[in-house]
Coordinates of C-alpha atoms and ligand atoms in Angstrom, one line a residue:
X1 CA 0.0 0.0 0.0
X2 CA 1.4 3.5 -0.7
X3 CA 1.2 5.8 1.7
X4 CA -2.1 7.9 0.0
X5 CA -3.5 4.9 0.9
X6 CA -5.8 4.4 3.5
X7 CA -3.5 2.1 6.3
X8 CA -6.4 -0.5 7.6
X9 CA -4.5 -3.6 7.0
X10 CA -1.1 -2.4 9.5
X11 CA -0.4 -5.9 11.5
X12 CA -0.1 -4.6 15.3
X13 CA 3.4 -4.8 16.9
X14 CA 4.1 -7.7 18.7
X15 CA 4.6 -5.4 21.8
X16 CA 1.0 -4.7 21.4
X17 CA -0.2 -8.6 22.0
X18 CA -3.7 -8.4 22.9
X19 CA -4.0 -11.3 25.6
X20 CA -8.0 -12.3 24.3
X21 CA -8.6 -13.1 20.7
X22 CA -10.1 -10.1 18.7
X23 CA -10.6 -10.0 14.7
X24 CA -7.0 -9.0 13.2
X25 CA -8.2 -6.6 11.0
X26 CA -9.5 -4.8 14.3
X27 CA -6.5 -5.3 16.1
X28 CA -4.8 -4.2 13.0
X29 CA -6.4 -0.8 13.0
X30 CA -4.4 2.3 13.7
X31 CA -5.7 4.4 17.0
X32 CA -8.2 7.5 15.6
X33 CA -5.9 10.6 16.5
X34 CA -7.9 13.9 17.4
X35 CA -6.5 16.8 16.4
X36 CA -3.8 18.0 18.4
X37 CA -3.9 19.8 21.4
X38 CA -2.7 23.1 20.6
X39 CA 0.3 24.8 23.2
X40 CA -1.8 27.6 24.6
X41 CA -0.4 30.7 22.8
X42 CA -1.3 28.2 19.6
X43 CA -4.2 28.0 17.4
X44 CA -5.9 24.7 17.1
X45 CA -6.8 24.3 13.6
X46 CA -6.6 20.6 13.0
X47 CA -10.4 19.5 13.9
X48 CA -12.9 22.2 11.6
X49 CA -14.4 23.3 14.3
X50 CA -15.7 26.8 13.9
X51 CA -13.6 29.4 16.5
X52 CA -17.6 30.5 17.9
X53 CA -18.5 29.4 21.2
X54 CA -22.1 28.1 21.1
X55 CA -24.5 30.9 21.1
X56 CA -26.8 31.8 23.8
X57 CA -29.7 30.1 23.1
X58 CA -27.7 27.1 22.6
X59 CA -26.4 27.4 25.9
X60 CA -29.5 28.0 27.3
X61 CA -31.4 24.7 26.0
X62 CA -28.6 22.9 27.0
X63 CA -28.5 24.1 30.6
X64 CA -32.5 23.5 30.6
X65 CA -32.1 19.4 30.0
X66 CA -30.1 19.3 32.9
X67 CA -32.5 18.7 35.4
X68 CA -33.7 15.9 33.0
X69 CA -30.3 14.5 33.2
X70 CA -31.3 11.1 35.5
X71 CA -34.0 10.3 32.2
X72 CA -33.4 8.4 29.2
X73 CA -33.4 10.7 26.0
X74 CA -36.0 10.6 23.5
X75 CA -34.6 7.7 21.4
X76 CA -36.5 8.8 18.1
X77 CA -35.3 12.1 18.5
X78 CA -39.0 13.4 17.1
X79 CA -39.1 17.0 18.4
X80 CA -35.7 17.5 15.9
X81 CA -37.1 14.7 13.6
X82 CA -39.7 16.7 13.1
X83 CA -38.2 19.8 12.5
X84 CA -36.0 18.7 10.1
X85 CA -38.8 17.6 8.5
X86 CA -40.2 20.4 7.9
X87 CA -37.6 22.1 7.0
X88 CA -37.1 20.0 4.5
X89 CA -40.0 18.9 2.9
X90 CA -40.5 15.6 3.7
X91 CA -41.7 13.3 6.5
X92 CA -40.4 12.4 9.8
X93 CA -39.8 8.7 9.1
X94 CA -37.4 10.7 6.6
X95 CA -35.1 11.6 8.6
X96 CA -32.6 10.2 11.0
X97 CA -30.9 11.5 13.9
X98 CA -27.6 10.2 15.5
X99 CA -24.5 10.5 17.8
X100 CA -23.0 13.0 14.9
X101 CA -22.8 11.9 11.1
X102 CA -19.9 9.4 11.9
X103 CA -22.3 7.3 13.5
X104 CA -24.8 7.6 10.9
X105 CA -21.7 6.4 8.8
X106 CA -21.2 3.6 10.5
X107 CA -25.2 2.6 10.6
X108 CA -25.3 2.8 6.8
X109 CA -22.3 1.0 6.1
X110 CA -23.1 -2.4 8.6
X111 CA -26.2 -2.3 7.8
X112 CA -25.2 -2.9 4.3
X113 CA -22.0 -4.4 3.8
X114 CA -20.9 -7.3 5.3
X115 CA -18.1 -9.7 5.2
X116 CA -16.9 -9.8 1.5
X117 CA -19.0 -6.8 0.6
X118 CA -17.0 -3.3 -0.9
X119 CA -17.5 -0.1 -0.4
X120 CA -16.0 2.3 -2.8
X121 CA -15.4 5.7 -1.8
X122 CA -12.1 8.6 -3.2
X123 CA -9.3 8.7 -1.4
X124 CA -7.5 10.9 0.6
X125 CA -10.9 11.7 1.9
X126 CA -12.4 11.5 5.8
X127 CA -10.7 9.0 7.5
X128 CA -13.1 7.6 9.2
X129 CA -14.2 5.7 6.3
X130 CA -11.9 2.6 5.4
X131 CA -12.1 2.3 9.3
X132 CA -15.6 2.1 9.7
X133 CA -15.7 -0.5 7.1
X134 CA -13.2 -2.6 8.0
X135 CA -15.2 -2.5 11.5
X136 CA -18.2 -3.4 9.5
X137 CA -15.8 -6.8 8.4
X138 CA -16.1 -5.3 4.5
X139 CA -13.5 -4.4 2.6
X140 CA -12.7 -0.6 1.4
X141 CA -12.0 -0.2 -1.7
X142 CA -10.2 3.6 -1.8
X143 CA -10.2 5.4 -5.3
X144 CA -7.4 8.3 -5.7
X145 CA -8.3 12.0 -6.3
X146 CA -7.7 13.8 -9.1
X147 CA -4.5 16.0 -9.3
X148 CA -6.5 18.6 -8.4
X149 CA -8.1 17.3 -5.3
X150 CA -11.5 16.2 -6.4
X151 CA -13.4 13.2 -6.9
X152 CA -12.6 10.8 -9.9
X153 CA -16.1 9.5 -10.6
X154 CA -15.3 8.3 -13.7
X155 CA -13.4 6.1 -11.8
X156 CA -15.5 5.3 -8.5
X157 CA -18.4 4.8 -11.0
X158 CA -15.5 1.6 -12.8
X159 CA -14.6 0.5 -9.3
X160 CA -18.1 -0.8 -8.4
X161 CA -18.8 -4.4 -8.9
X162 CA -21.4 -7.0 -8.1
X163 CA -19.6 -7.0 -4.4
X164 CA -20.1 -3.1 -4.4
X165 CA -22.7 -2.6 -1.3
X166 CA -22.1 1.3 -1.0
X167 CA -20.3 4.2 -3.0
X168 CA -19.6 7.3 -0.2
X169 CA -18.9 10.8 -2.3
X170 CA -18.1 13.6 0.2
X171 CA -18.8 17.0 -0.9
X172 CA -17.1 19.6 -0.1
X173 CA -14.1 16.8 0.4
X174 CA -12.4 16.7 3.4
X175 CA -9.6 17.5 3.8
X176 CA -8.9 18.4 -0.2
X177 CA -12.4 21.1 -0.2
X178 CA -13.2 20.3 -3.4
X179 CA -16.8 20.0 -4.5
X180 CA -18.3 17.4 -6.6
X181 CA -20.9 19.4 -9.1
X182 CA -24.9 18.9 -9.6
X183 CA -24.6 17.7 -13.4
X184 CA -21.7 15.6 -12.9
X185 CA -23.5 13.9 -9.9
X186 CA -26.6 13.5 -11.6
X187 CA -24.4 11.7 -14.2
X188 CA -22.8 9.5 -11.7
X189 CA -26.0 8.5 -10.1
X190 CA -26.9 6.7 -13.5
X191 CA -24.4 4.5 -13.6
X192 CA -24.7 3.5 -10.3
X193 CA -27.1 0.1 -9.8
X194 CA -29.8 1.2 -7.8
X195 CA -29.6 -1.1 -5.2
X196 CA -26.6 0.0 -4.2
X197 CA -26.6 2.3 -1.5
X198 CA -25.0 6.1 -2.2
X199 CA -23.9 8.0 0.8
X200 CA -23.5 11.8 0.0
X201 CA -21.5 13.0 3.1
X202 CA -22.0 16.7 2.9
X203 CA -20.9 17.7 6.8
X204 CA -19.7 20.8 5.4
X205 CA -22.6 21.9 3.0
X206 CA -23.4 25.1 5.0
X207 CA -20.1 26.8 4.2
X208 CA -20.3 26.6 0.2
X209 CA -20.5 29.1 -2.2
X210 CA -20.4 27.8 -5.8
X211 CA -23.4 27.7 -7.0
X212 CA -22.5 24.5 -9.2
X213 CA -22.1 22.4 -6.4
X214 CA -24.3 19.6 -5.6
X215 CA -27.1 19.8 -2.7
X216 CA -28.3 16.4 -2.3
X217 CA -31.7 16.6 -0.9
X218 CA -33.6 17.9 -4.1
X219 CA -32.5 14.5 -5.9
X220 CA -34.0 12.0 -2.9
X221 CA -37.1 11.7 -4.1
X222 CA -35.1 10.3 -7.9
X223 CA -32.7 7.9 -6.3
X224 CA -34.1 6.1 -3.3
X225 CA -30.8 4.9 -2.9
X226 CA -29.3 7.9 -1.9
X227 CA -28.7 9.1 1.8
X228 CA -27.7 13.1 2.1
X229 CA -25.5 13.1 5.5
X230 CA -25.1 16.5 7.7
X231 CA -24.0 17.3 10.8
X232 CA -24.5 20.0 13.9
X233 CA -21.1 19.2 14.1
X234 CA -19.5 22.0 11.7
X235 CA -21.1 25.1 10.5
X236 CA -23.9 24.3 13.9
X237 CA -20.7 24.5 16.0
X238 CA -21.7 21.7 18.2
X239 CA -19.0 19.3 17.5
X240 CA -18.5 18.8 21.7
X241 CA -22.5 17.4 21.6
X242 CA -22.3 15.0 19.0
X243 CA -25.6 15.1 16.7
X244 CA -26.5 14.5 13.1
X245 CA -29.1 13.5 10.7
X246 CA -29.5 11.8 7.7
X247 CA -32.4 11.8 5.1
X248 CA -33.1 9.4 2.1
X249 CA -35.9 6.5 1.8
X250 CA -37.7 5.9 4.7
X251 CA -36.7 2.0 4.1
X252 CA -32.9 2.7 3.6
X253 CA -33.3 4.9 7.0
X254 CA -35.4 1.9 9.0
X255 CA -31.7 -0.2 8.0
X256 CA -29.9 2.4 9.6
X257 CA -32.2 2.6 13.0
X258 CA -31.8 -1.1 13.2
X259 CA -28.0 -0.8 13.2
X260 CA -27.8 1.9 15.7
X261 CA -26.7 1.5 19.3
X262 CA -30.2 2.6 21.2
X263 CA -30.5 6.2 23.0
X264 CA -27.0 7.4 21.7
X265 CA -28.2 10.9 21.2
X266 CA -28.7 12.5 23.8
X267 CA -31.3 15.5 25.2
X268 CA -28.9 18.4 25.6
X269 CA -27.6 17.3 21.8
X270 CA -30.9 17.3 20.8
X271 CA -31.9 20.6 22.2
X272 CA -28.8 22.4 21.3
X273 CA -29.5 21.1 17.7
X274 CA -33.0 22.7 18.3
X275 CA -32.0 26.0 19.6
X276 CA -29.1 26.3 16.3
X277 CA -32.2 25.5 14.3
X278 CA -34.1 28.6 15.6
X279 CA -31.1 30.6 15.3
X280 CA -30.3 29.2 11.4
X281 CA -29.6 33.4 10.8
X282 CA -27.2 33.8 13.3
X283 CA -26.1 30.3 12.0
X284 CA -25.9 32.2 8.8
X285 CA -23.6 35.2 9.3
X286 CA -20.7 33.4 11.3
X287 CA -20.7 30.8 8.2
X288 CA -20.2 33.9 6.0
X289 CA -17.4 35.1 8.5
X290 CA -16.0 32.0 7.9
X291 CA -16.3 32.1 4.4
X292 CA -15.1 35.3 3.9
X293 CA -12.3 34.5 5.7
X294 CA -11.4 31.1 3.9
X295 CA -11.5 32.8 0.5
X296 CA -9.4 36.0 1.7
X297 CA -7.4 33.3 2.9
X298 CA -7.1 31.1 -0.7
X299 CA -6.5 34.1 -2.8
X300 CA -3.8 35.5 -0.4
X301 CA -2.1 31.8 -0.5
X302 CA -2.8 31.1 -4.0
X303 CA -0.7 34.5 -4.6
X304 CA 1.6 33.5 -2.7
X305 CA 2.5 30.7 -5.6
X306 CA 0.8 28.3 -3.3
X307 CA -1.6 25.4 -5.5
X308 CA -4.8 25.6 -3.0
X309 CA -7.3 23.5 -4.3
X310 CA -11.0 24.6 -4.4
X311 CA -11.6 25.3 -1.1
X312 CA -15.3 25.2 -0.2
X313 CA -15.2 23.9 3.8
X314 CA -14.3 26.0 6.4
X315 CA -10.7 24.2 6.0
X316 CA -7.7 24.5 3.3
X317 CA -5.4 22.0 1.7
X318 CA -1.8 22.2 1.6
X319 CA -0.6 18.9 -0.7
X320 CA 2.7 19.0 0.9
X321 CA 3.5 15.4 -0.6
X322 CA 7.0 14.4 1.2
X323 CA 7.8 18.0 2.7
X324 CA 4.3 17.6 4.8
X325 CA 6.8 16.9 8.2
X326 CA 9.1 19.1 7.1
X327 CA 6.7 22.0 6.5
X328 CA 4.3 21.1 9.3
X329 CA 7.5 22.2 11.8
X330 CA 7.3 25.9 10.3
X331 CA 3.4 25.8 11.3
X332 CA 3.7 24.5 14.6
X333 CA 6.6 27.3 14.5
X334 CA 4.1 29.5 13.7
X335 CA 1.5 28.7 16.4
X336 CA -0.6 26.7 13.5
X337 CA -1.3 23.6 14.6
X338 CA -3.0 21.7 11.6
X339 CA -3.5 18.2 10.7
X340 CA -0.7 16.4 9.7
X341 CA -1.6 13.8 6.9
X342 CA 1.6 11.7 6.6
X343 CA 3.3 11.5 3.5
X344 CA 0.2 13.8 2.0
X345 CA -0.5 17.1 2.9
X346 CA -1.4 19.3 6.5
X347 CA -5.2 20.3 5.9
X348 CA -5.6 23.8 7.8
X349 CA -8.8 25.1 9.7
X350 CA -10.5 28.8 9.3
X351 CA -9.5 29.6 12.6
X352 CA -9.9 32.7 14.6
X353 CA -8.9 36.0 12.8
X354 CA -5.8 36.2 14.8
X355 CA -4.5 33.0 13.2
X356 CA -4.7 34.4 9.6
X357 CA -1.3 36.6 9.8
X358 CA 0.4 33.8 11.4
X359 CA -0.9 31.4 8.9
X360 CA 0.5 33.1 5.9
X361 CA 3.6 33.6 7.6
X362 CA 4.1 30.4 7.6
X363 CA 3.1 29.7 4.3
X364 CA 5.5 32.2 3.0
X365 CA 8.5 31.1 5.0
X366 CA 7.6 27.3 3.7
X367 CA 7.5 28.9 0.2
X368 CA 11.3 30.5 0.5
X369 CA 12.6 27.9 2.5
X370 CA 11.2 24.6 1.3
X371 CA 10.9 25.5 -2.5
X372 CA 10.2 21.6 -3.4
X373 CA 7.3 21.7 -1.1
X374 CA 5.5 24.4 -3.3
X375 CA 2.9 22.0 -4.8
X376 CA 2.2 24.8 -7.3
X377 CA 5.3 23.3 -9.2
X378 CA 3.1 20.2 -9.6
X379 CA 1.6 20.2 -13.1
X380 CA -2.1 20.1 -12.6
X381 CA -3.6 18.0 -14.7
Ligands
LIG1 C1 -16.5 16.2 10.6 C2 -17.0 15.2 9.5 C3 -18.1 14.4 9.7 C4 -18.9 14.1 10.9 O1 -18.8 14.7 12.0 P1 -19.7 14.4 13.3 O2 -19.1 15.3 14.3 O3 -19.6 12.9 13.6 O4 -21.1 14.8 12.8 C5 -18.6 13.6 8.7 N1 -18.0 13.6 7.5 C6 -17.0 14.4 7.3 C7 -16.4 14.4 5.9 C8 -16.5 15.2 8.2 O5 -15.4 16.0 8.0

């Protein structure tokens, strides 16, 4: 495997000898690393969170389940079921809620692939993915970017087979930002058998501006084998809550249920989701801070001689290749602590606005004293 691969098959030292019997390809797993903990005078831009605390009605609903706190939550999570719902255009049975999108991920992907079964999905993308299915006992079958960043779909669309039990496309990509676009989806979709299942994880939806991008929700009622994924997690900023919701085929959805872990999402989650849901305009204005920011942010890089790929998160992409380590020291000099994607690139938060001089500072100094690491030297194909 080469090192843009995703690293689920790593046999565990023999220091690590587990003294009961567990599956290999568990034990074989590497440990899920958060994003660093930044030195205090740093900023911690390795997770996407937004740099908002919650707002104060967020706080509020929060502090009001407390009392509750010796009760079980509402399991179905109806009163935000229901919201969503509305919101949305569709039914309740529509929608699922759960302990944030990556255990929405996981629901989907046991409920259906199995031992033997593929799922197909670009690569570098989120790396929970090959993880999840390898937990599922599937196998991941990772697809490399394009030069530029973004999905090959030409290629996902060849690397599904009769073993294919579900394609994941992730819009804007994390961590390269690029955006997969309406037609070219709707393109995609076709060749796609339609039992397969099609996860569109779009956890950072809120924070795009190009109007060609895809929004998956208008094309459920076509495709009943598609899921749209978002989260509270990122734009919401209630990444500390963990709560998420999918919507797709009330069928597809029932698999899901039945492959959750009961009562994982919790009442203050659910309110706090409630209360950001009420607020959706203040929701609104920090995104377009954030925005604003990010593209500032590109074009500044970008003129710098830097190759920043469509950047349509609330993150940006530094394809560092071999210099990442070496290029990573001059952030961390720098009081940016990103994360580190060995071998690949360092993927970079929009942070507070106090982290944008020392950002490009960095970026400069990597530019003078690291030429080779200038991926702008790359041809782009
Ligand atoms: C952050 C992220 C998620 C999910 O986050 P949750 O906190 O579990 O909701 C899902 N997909 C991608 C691509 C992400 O970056």
């Amino acid at each position: 495997m080469s090192e843009n691969q995703p690293t689920t098959a790593q046999p565990a030292a023999q220091s690590d000898r587990i003294p009961v019997r567990v599956r290999p390809e568990i034990a074989g797993l590497p440990r899920y690393k958060q994003g660093k903990a930044a030195a205090a005078d740093a900023f911690k831009l390795s997770s996407n969170e937004v740099p908002f605390p919650p707002l104060e009605a967020v706080l509020d609903a929060i502090t009001s389940t407390a009392a509750e706190a010796h009760r079980y939550p509402d399991g179905a999570a109806l009163a935000l079921r229901n919201t969503l719902a509305e919101r949305n255009g569709v039914t309740p049975e529509r929608i699922h809620v759960g302990a944030g999108s990556v255990a929405l991920l996981s629901q989907f992907i046991t409920a259906a692939a199995g031992p033997g079964d593929e799922v197909v999905f670009a690569w570098r993308s989120f790396e929970a993915y090959p993880v999840l299915v390898t937990v599922a006992g599937a196998v991941a079958r990772p697809v490399p970017n394009l030069a530029d960043g973004s999905h090959d779909l030409d290629a996902i669309a060849e690397a599904i087979t009769d073993r294919t039990r579900v394609v994941i496309v992730c819009t804007p990509n994390n961590p390269t930002g690029t955006i997969v676009e309406r037609e070219a989806f709707e393109a995609f979709l076709q060749r796609v058998p339609s039992d397969v299942l099609v996860l569109l994880d779009e956890a950072y939806r809120e924070f795009v501006t190009d109007a060609a991008a895809i929004d998956g929700i208008p094309l459920l009622d076509a495709h009943p084998n598609l899921v749209v994924l978002r989260t509270f997690s990122k734009a919401y900023g209630l990444a500390g809550l963990r709560v998420g919701w999918a919507i797709g085929d009330e069928r597809v959805l029932d698999a899901a249920r039945n492959a959750a872990i009961p009562l994982s999402s919790t009442a203050p989650a659910q309110q706090a989701a409630l209360a950001g849901l009420a607020h959706a305009d203040e929701v609104r204005v920090r995104v377009g801070v954030i925005t604003e920011r990010r593209d500032a942010l590109a074009t500044a890089l970008r003129e710098q001689g830097w190759f920043i790929p469509e950047a349509q998160g609330n993150f940006l992409w530094f394809g560092l290749g071999e210099h990442t380590e070496a290029a990573n020291e001059v952030f961390v000099a720098h009081g940016i602590v990103g994360r580190v994607f060995a071998g690949d690139g360092v993927r970079v938060s929009i942070g507070e606005p106090e982290s944008v001089e020392p950002l490009l500072a960095a970026a400069a100094e990597i530019i003078t004293s690291l030429p080779a690491a200038h991926p702008a030297r790359e041809a782009v194909r």
